[in-house]
Amino acid sequence: MSNEQFLTIILAAGKGTRMKSAKPKVLHCVGGKPMLQHVIDAATKAGSAKNIVVVGFGREAVKNAISDETQIVVQEEQLGTGHAVLQAQPFVQDEDTVMVLCGDTPLLTAKVLKNFFEVHKKEKAEASVLTTIMPNPAGYGRVIRGLDGSVEKIVEHKDATIAERSVTEINTGIYCFEAKSLFAALKEVGHDNAQKEYYLPDVLAILRKAGKKITAVVVDDYEETLGINSRTQLSVAEAILHKRKNEELMENGVTIIDPLTTYVDADVEIGPDTVLYPSTFISGKSVIGAGCKIGPCTRLIDVQVGDGSVLSFTDGEDSVIAAKATIGPYVHLRPNTKIAVGVHIGNFVEVKNSNVGEGTKLPHLSYIGDSDIGAGVNMGCGTITVNYDGKTKHRTTIGDRAFVGCNSNLVAPVKIEDDAYIGAGSTITKDVPAGQLAVARSRQTNIEHWQDKRK
Ligand code: UD1
Ligand code: CA
């Protein structure tokens, strides 16, 4: 690791009792991803060479939920933040610079972390603490400064005197340390305090007494460092990320007609000149191209959309839509659907696990499941692929330029070759060769003098 780099120890072993949840606190999602992953991503973006996550409660769930490159360390018993950091020592070298973060601060940005690290280095400090002024500091550790303004110690809310509690500068729980000093000081930390825990912030007073240099960096915007302990605070974080993401998109050329009803997850990408109409929800790993119109009333989860496509009143999941497609209103795209350039899908159509070729039209009232449809196909109103026989799903294959008459049932497995025609109202159970017309319905009989006979 170069002198310009740091590694992180991210504390995430606690249960998060106040969440009242079976799930570890750090796995609760905001902006569509776990709080802990937000912290890991911010650290990586700020230049962290390695992220070590200390897990305890729900360790398997935490391991499975976060990115693979992360180093996991187990803290068997949660004896305090100081004890948690100690568990990571085997993965740290004496000459490393370590940034300590908490897994429950999803609003942190890479910019703040990068600046914090740079100041720590520039000041040649042994330890630095990131602080902020909190209008309502209850619950946080208070930063106690000496007459010369330097940090003397941090006092936990539960251990603080009335005078100390009136201090509004708080410990954000984010620190930079030179590793050798950190681990030396941690060995001296005791647990003679209100919570009978080994407090990490105690190392600051210990290092100060040993004559080491301590600095503090104050973050202007306290919101960035909010620690989430309850569902109420979770919703506050969600609202902040919601606003932040919309602003980022608008700065990059996306029009959002109604930001209040438009929700876009943190990792979603959207190209310039795309317009998002009201009541639109775009989440997961969705990527939307440039010049698209999305919404109103559209939900996309892990959907890719090519440039210039138009989607309205559409619910889509785990699907890929190429450029210049027009989808909606009232379309349901279920997982593993691939839609080629210029396709039109409209009015009450469901498509699942299917490929739809270039320029094909599925305009009205259809169910298309487990199908491979070629280019330039016209699927008449009400066409149904009969993909399920009660036991197994079967595929339907339709060649290029085929024409399927209205209200047809295509009983899979079945193949309709290029340029074939299907008469309206057919129930097709056999393959249709290229260029042929298949009609599979009973002939019409007209009964003469019917009314006369009835009388
Ligand atoms: C801590 C700080 C406090 C600071 C606040 C900022 C201490 C003693 N206090 O308090 O000064 O203002 O953060 O949010 O550090 N954890 C473990 N193992 C443990 C204990 C905690 O991994 O044994 C993890 C938790 O999962 C959590 C983080 O450390 O992610 C912070 O612990 P928490 O109990 O929330 O500390 P606070 O009381 O908020
Ligand atoms: Ca806490």
Coordinates of C-alpha atoms and ligand atoms in Angstrom, one line a residue:
M1 CA 0.0 0.0 0.0
S2 CA 1.4 3.4 -0.9
N3 CA 1.6 6.3 1.5
E4 CA -1.2 8.0 -0.5
Q5 CA -3.6 5.2 0.3
F6 CA -5.5 3.9 3.3
L7 CA -7.5 0.9 4.2
T8 CA -10.8 0.9 6.1
I9 CA -12.2 -1.0 9.1
I10 CA -16.0 -0.8 8.9
L11 CA -17.8 -1.7 12.2
A12 CA -20.9 -3.7 11.5
A13 CA -21.2 -6.4 14.3
G14 CA -24.0 -4.9 16.3
K15 CA -27.6 -6.1 16.1
G16 CA -29.2 -2.7 16.0
T17 CA -31.7 -3.3 18.7
R18 CA -33.7 -0.2 18.1
M19 CA -34.6 -1.4 14.5
K20 CA -36.7 -4.1 16.1
S21 CA -35.7 -6.4 13.3
A22 CA -34.6 -10.0 12.7
K23 CA -32.2 -8.6 10.1
P24 CA -28.9 -7.0 11.1
K25 CA -29.2 -3.2 11.1
V26 CA -26.6 -2.6 8.5
L27 CA -28.5 -4.7 5.9
H28 CA -31.6 -2.5 6.0
C29 CA -31.8 -0.8 2.6
V30 CA -31.9 2.9 1.7
G31 CA -31.8 4.1 -1.9
G32 CA -32.2 0.5 -2.9
K33 CA -29.1 -1.0 -1.3
P34 CA -27.9 -2.0 2.2
M35 CA -26.6 0.8 4.4
L36 CA -23.3 -1.1 4.8
Q37 CA -22.9 -1.3 1.0
H38 CA -23.3 2.5 0.7
V39 CA -20.4 2.9 3.2
I40 CA -18.2 0.4 1.4
D41 CA -18.9 2.1 -2.0
A42 CA -18.1 5.5 -0.6
A43 CA -14.8 4.2 0.9
T44 CA -13.8 2.5 -2.3
K45 CA -14.6 5.7 -4.3
A46 CA -12.5 7.7 -1.9
G47 CA -9.5 5.6 -2.7
S48 CA -9.6 2.9 0.0
A49 CA -7.2 0.1 -1.0
K50 CA -8.9 -2.6 1.1
N51 CA -12.2 -2.7 3.2
I52 CA -12.3 -4.9 6.3
V53 CA -15.8 -5.4 7.7
V54 CA -16.2 -6.5 11.3
V55 CA -19.3 -8.7 11.5
G56 CA -21.1 -10.4 14.5
F57 CA -24.8 -10.5 14.7
G58 CA -26.2 -12.1 11.5
R59 CA -22.7 -12.6 10.1
E60 CA -23.8 -15.0 7.3
A61 CA -26.5 -12.6 6.1
V62 CA -24.0 -9.7 6.1
K63 CA -21.4 -11.7 4.3
N64 CA -23.8 -12.7 1.6
A65 CA -25.3 -9.3 1.1
I66 CA -22.1 -7.3 0.4
S67 CA -19.6 -7.1 -2.4
D68 CA -17.1 -10.0 -2.7
E69 CA -13.8 -8.1 -2.5
T70 CA -14.5 -7.2 1.1
Q71 CA -12.4 -8.8 3.9
I72 CA -14.7 -10.2 6.6
V73 CA -13.6 -10.4 10.3
V74 CA -15.8 -11.9 13.0
Q75 CA -16.3 -10.3 16.4
E76 CA -17.7 -13.1 18.5
E77 CA -19.0 -11.0 21.3
Q78 CA -19.9 -7.3 20.9
L79 CA -17.8 -5.8 23.7
G80 CA -17.6 -2.4 22.2
T81 CA -16.2 -0.4 19.2
G82 CA -12.6 -0.6 20.5
H83 CA -12.8 -4.3 20.8
A84 CA -14.3 -4.5 17.4
V85 CA -11.4 -2.7 15.8
L86 CA -8.9 -4.9 17.6
Q87 CA -10.4 -8.0 15.7
A88 CA -9.1 -6.5 12.4
Q89 CA -5.5 -6.2 13.6
P90 CA -4.3 -9.4 11.8
F91 CA -5.2 -7.9 8.5
V92 CA -3.4 -4.6 9.1
Q93 CA 0.4 -3.7 8.8
D94 CA 2.1 -1.4 11.3
E95 CA 2.8 1.2 8.6
D96 CA -0.8 1.3 7.3
T97 CA -3.1 4.3 7.6
V98 CA -6.5 3.0 8.8
M99 CA -9.8 4.8 8.4
V100 CA -12.5 3.5 10.8
L101 CA -16.1 3.8 9.7
C102 CA -19.5 2.5 10.9
G103 CA -21.8 0.4 8.7
D104 CA -24.8 2.5 9.6
T105 CA -23.9 5.9 8.0
P106 CA -25.3 5.5 4.5
L107 CA -25.2 9.2 3.7
L108 CA -21.5 9.6 3.7
T109 CA -19.9 10.7 0.5
A110 CA -16.5 9.8 -1.0
K111 CA -15.7 13.5 -1.2
V112 CA -15.8 14.0 2.6
L113 CA -13.8 10.8 3.3
K114 CA -11.1 11.7 0.7
N115 CA -10.7 15.2 2.2
F116 CA -10.6 13.8 5.7
F117 CA -7.8 11.4 4.8
E118 CA -5.8 14.2 3.0
V119 CA -6.0 16.5 6.0
H120 CA -4.9 13.6 8.3
K121 CA -1.9 13.1 6.1
K122 CA -1.1 16.8 5.6
E123 CA -1.2 17.4 9.4
K124 CA 1.0 14.3 10.0
A125 CA -1.4 13.3 12.8
E126 CA -1.3 10.0 14.5
A127 CA -5.1 10.1 15.0
S128 CA -7.8 12.3 13.4
V129 CA -11.5 12.3 14.2
L130 CA -14.3 13.6 11.9
T131 CA -16.7 15.7 13.9
T132 CA -19.8 17.8 13.1
I133 CA -22.1 20.2 14.9
M134 CA -25.4 18.4 15.5
P135 CA -28.4 20.6 16.5
N136 CA -29.7 17.8 18.6
P137 CA -26.6 15.9 19.8
A138 CA -28.4 13.5 22.3
G139 CA -27.0 10.0 22.1
Y140 CA -23.7 10.9 20.4
G141 CA -20.2 11.1 21.9
R142 CA -19.3 14.7 22.6
V143 CA -16.0 16.2 21.5
I144 CA -14.3 17.9 24.5
R145 CA -11.6 20.4 23.4
G146 CA -9.0 22.0 25.6
L147 CA -8.4 25.8 26.0
D148 CA -6.1 25.8 22.9
G149 CA -9.0 24.2 20.8
S150 CA -7.3 20.9 20.5
V151 CA -9.2 17.6 21.1
E152 CA -8.8 16.4 24.6
K153 CA -11.2 13.5 24.6
I154 CA -14.5 12.2 23.6
V155 CA -17.2 11.5 26.2
E156 CA -20.1 9.2 25.5
H157 CA -23.6 10.7 26.1
K158 CA -24.2 8.1 28.8
D159 CA -21.0 9.0 30.6
A160 CA -21.2 12.8 30.1
T161 CA -21.8 15.5 32.8
I162 CA -24.5 18.1 32.3
A163 CA -21.9 20.6 31.1
E164 CA -20.4 18.1 28.6
R165 CA -23.9 17.2 27.3
S166 CA -24.4 20.9 26.3
V167 CA -21.6 20.5 23.8
T168 CA -23.0 20.2 20.2
E169 CA -19.8 19.1 18.5
I170 CA -20.1 15.4 18.2
N171 CA -18.0 12.4 17.2
T172 CA -19.2 11.1 13.9
G173 CA -17.6 7.7 14.6
I174 CA -15.2 8.2 11.7
Y175 CA -11.5 8.3 12.4
C176 CA -8.1 8.1 10.7
F177 CA -5.2 6.4 12.5
E178 CA -1.6 5.4 11.9
A179 CA -2.0 1.7 12.6
K180 CA 0.9 1.2 15.0
S181 CA -0.4 4.0 17.4
L182 CA -4.0 2.8 17.1
F183 CA -3.3 -0.8 18.1
A184 CA -0.8 0.2 20.8
A185 CA -3.5 2.5 22.4
L186 CA -6.3 0.0 22.0
K187 CA -4.4 -2.4 24.3
E188 CA -4.7 0.3 27.1
V189 CA -8.5 0.9 26.7
G190 CA -10.6 -0.3 29.6
H191 CA -14.3 -0.7 30.1
D192 CA -14.9 1.2 33.3
N193 CA -17.8 3.2 31.9
A194 CA -21.7 3.3 31.8
Q195 CA -22.0 0.7 29.1
K196 CA -19.1 -1.6 30.4
E197 CA -17.8 -1.5 26.8
Y198 CA -14.3 -1.0 25.3
Y199 CA -14.8 2.4 23.6
L200 CA -12.8 3.2 20.5
P201 CA -12.9 7.0 21.1
D202 CA -10.9 6.4 24.3
V203 CA -7.8 5.9 22.2
L204 CA -7.7 9.6 21.4
A205 CA -7.2 10.6 25.1
I206 CA -4.6 7.8 25.5
L207 CA -2.7 9.0 22.4
R208 CA -2.8 12.6 23.5
K209 CA -1.4 11.7 26.9
A210 CA 1.4 9.9 25.0
G211 CA 2.2 13.1 23.2
K212 CA 0.9 12.1 19.8
K213 CA -0.7 14.5 17.4
I214 CA -4.5 14.4 17.2
T215 CA -6.5 16.5 14.8
A216 CA -10.2 17.0 14.2
V217 CA -11.9 17.8 10.9
V218 CA -15.4 19.3 11.1
V219 CA -17.9 18.4 8.5
D220 CA -20.2 21.3 7.6
D221 CA -23.2 19.3 6.6
Y222 CA -24.1 17.1 9.6
E223 CA -26.6 15.2 7.5
E224 CA -23.8 13.4 5.7
T225 CA -22.7 11.7 8.9
L226 CA -26.1 10.7 10.3
G227 CA -26.0 7.3 12.0
I228 CA -29.1 5.3 11.5
N229 CA -30.4 3.5 14.6
S230 CA -34.2 3.4 14.1
R231 CA -36.8 3.0 11.4
T232 CA -37.6 6.7 11.7
Q233 CA -34.0 7.6 11.1
L234 CA -34.0 5.1 8.2
S235 CA -36.9 7.1 6.5
V236 CA -35.0 10.3 7.1
A237 CA -32.0 8.9 5.3
E238 CA -34.2 7.6 2.5
A239 CA -35.7 11.1 2.0
I240 CA -32.2 12.6 1.8
L241 CA -30.9 10.1 -0.7
H242 CA -34.1 10.5 -2.8
K243 CA -33.6 14.2 -3.1
R244 CA -29.8 13.8 -3.6
K245 CA -30.2 11.3 -6.4
N246 CA -32.9 13.4 -8.3
E247 CA -30.7 16.5 -8.1
E248 CA -27.7 14.5 -9.4
L249 CA -29.8 13.3 -12.3
M250 CA -31.1 16.7 -13.1
E251 CA -27.6 18.2 -13.0
N252 CA -26.6 15.6 -15.6
G253 CA -29.4 16.5 -18.0
V254 CA -32.4 14.4 -17.0
T255 CA -35.7 16.1 -16.8
I256 CA -37.8 15.1 -13.8
I257 CA -41.3 16.5 -14.1
D258 CA -42.2 15.8 -10.4
P259 CA -39.3 15.0 -8.2
L260 CA -41.5 14.3 -5.2
T261 CA -43.1 11.3 -6.9
T262 CA -40.0 10.1 -8.8
Y263 CA -37.8 7.6 -7.0
V264 CA -34.5 6.5 -8.5
D265 CA -32.2 4.2 -6.6
A266 CA -28.6 5.3 -5.8
D267 CA -26.9 3.1 -8.4
V268 CA -29.3 3.7 -11.4
E269 CA -27.8 5.4 -14.4
I270 CA -29.9 7.6 -16.7
G271 CA -28.7 9.3 -19.9
P272 CA -29.2 13.0 -20.8
D273 CA -32.5 14.4 -22.3
T274 CA -34.5 11.5 -20.8
V275 CA -37.7 12.7 -19.2
L276 CA -39.1 11.0 -16.1
Y277 CA -42.9 11.5 -15.7
P278 CA -44.6 11.5 -12.3
S279 CA -45.0 8.3 -10.2
T280 CA -42.0 6.6 -11.7
F281 CA -39.8 4.2 -9.7
I282 CA -36.5 3.0 -11.1
S283 CA -34.5 0.7 -9.0
G284 CA -31.7 -1.8 -8.6
K285 CA -29.1 -2.0 -11.4
S286 CA -31.3 -0.3 -14.0
V287 CA -29.6 1.6 -16.8
I288 CA -31.7 4.0 -18.9
G289 CA -30.3 5.5 -22.1
A290 CA -30.5 9.1 -23.5
G291 CA -33.6 10.7 -24.9
C292 CA -36.1 8.3 -23.4
K293 CA -39.5 9.0 -22.0
I294 CA -40.2 7.0 -18.9
G295 CA -43.6 7.1 -17.1
P296 CA -46.0 8.2 -15.9
C297 CA -46.7 5.4 -13.4
T298 CA -43.8 3.1 -14.4
R299 CA -41.7 0.8 -12.2
L300 CA -38.5 -0.7 -13.5
I301 CA -36.3 -3.1 -11.4
D302 CA -33.0 -4.1 -13.0
V303 CA -34.1 -3.0 -16.4
Q304 CA -31.9 -1.7 -19.2
V305 CA -33.5 0.7 -21.7
G306 CA -31.8 1.8 -25.0
D307 CA -31.7 5.4 -26.3
G308 CA -35.0 7.0 -27.4
S309 CA -37.3 4.4 -26.0
V310 CA -40.7 5.4 -24.6
L311 CA -42.3 3.5 -21.7
S312 CA -45.6 4.5 -20.1
F313 CA -47.6 2.7 -17.4
T314 CA -45.2 -0.2 -17.5
D315 CA -44.0 -2.6 -14.8
G316 CA -40.7 -4.3 -15.8
E317 CA -38.2 -6.5 -14.0
D318 CA -34.9 -7.9 -15.0
S319 CA -35.3 -7.2 -18.7
V320 CA -33.4 -5.6 -21.5
I321 CA -35.1 -3.2 -23.9
A322 CA -33.1 -1.9 -26.9
A323 CA -33.3 1.6 -28.5
K324 CA -36.5 3.2 -30.0
A325 CA -38.9 0.7 -28.5
T326 CA -42.4 1.9 -27.5
I327 CA -43.8 0.1 -24.5
G328 CA -47.2 0.7 -22.9
P329 CA -49.6 1.7 -21.6
Y330 CA -50.3 -1.2 -19.2
V331 CA -47.4 -3.6 -20.0
H332 CA -45.9 -6.2 -17.7
L333 CA -42.4 -7.3 -18.6
R334 CA -41.3 -10.2 -16.4
P335 CA -37.8 -11.5 -15.8
N336 CA -35.5 -12.5 -18.7
T337 CA -37.3 -10.6 -21.4
K338 CA -35.2 -9.2 -24.3
I339 CA -36.7 -6.7 -26.6
A340 CA -35.0 -5.6 -29.8
V341 CA -34.8 -2.2 -31.5
G342 CA -38.1 -0.5 -32.5
V343 CA -40.4 -3.1 -31.0
H344 CA -43.9 -2.0 -30.0
I345 CA -45.7 -3.5 -27.1
G346 CA -48.9 -2.0 -25.9
N347 CA -52.2 -2.2 -24.1
F348 CA -52.4 -5.0 -21.6
V349 CA -49.6 -7.3 -22.7
E350 CA -47.5 -9.5 -20.5
V351 CA -44.1 -10.8 -21.7
K352 CA -42.0 -13.3 -19.7
N353 CA -38.7 -15.1 -20.4
S354 CA -38.9 -14.2 -24.1
N355 CA -36.9 -12.7 -27.0
V356 CA -38.7 -10.3 -29.2
G357 CA -37.1 -9.4 -32.6
E358 CA -36.5 -6.1 -34.2
G359 CA -39.6 -4.1 -35.3
T360 CA -42.0 -6.7 -34.0
K361 CA -45.4 -5.6 -32.8
L362 CA -47.3 -7.0 -29.8
P363 CA -50.0 -4.3 -29.7
H364 CA -52.9 -5.6 -27.6
L365 CA -54.1 -8.1 -25.0
S366 CA -51.4 -10.8 -25.3
Y367 CA -49.6 -13.2 -23.1
I368 CA -46.1 -14.1 -24.5
G369 CA -44.2 -16.6 -22.3
D370 CA -41.1 -18.6 -23.0
S371 CA -41.0 -17.5 -26.6
D372 CA -38.5 -16.6 -29.3
I373 CA -40.1 -14.2 -31.7
G374 CA -38.2 -13.1 -34.9
A375 CA -38.1 -9.6 -36.5
G376 CA -41.0 -7.9 -38.2
V377 CA -43.6 -10.2 -36.7
N378 CA -47.2 -9.0 -36.2
M379 CA -48.9 -10.6 -33.3
G380 CA -52.6 -10.0 -33.6
C381 CA -54.8 -8.8 -30.7
G382 CA -55.3 -11.4 -28.0
T383 CA -52.6 -13.8 -29.1
I384 CA -51.7 -16.3 -26.3
T385 CA -48.7 -18.6 -26.0
V386 CA -49.9 -21.7 -24.2
N387 CA -46.6 -22.4 -22.5
Y388 CA -47.6 -24.5 -19.6
D389 CA -49.2 -28.0 -19.7
G390 CA -49.7 -28.2 -16.0
K391 CA -46.3 -29.8 -15.4
T392 CA -43.7 -28.3 -17.7
K393 CA -43.1 -25.0 -19.5
H394 CA -42.5 -25.2 -23.2
R395 CA -41.1 -22.7 -25.8
T396 CA -42.8 -21.1 -28.8
T397 CA -40.7 -20.1 -31.7
I398 CA -41.9 -17.7 -34.4
G399 CA -39.9 -16.8 -37.5
D400 CA -39.3 -13.4 -39.1
R401 CA -42.2 -11.6 -40.7
A402 CA -44.7 -14.2 -39.5
F403 CA -48.3 -12.9 -39.1
V404 CA -50.4 -14.3 -36.3
G405 CA -54.1 -13.6 -36.6
C406 CA -56.1 -12.2 -33.7
N407 CA -57.1 -14.4 -30.8
S408 CA -54.9 -17.3 -31.6
N409 CA -53.6 -19.9 -29.1
L410 CA -50.1 -21.1 -29.9
V411 CA -49.8 -24.4 -27.9
A412 CA -46.1 -25.0 -27.1
P413 CA -43.8 -26.6 -27.9
V414 CA -44.5 -25.2 -31.4
K415 CA -42.7 -23.5 -34.2
I416 CA -44.0 -21.1 -36.7
E417 CA -41.5 -20.5 -39.5
D418 CA -40.6 -17.3 -41.4
D419 CA -43.4 -15.6 -43.3
A420 CA -46.0 -18.1 -42.1
Y421 CA -49.6 -16.9 -41.5
I422 CA -52.0 -18.0 -38.8
G423 CA -55.7 -17.5 -39.4
A424 CA -57.5 -15.6 -36.7
G425 CA -59.0 -17.6 -33.9
S426 CA -56.7 -20.6 -34.5
T427 CA -55.5 -23.0 -31.9
I428 CA -52.1 -24.1 -33.3
T429 CA -50.8 -27.4 -32.0
K430 CA -48.5 -28.3 -34.9
D431 CA -45.5 -26.6 -36.5
V432 CA -46.3 -24.3 -39.4
P433 CA -43.7 -24.4 -42.3
A434 CA -42.3 -21.2 -43.9
G435 CA -44.7 -19.2 -46.0
Q436 CA -47.7 -21.4 -45.3
L437 CA -51.1 -20.4 -43.9
A438 CA -52.5 -22.4 -41.0
V439 CA -56.1 -22.2 -40.1
A440 CA -57.1 -24.3 -37.0
R441 CA -60.7 -23.5 -36.2
S442 CA -64.0 -25.1 -37.1
R443 CA -65.6 -23.9 -40.3
Q444 CA -68.5 -21.6 -40.0
T445 CA -71.9 -23.0 -40.8
N446 CA -74.9 -20.7 -41.5
I447 CA -78.2 -22.4 -40.9
E448 CA -80.9 -21.2 -43.3
H449 CA -84.4 -20.3 -42.1
W450 CA -83.3 -20.5 -38.5
Q451 CA -85.7 -17.9 -37.2
D452 CA -88.6 -19.4 -39.1
K453 CA -87.9 -22.9 -37.6
R454 CA -87.7 -21.4 -34.1
K455 CA -91.2 -19.9 -34.4
Ligands
UD1_1 C1 -20.5 5.6 18.6 C2 -19.4 6.4 19.3 C3 -19.9 7.8 19.6 C4 -20.3 8.4 18.3 C5 -21.3 7.6 17.5 C6 -21.5 8.1 16.1 C7 -18.3 4.7 20.7 C8 -18.1 4.1 22.1 N1 -19.1 5.7 20.6 O1 -21.6 5.5 19.5 O2 -18.9 8.5 20.2 O3 -20.9 9.7 18.5 O4 -20.8 6.2 17.4 O5 -22.5 7.4 15.4 O6 -17.7 4.2 19.8 N2 -20.1 -2.2 16.8 C9 -19.4 -3.3 16.6 N3 -19.1 -4.1 17.8 C10 -19.3 -3.7 19.0 C11 -20.0 -2.4 19.2 C12 -20.4 -1.7 18.1 O7 -19.2 -3.8 15.5 O8 -18.9 -4.4 19.9 C13 -20.5 -1.4 15.6 C14 -22.0 -1.2 15.5 O9 -22.5 -2.3 14.7 C15 -22.1 0.1 14.8 C16 -20.9 0.8 15.2 O10 -20.0 -0.1 15.7 O11 -22.1 -0.1 13.4 C17 -21.2 1.9 16.2 O12 -21.7 1.3 17.4 P1 -23.0 1.9 18.1 O13 -23.3 1.0 19.3 O14 -24.0 2.3 17.2 O15 -22.2 3.2 18.7 P2 -22.9 4.5 19.2 O16 -23.5 4.3 20.5 O17 -23.7 5.1 18.1
CA2 CA -25.6 3.2 19.0

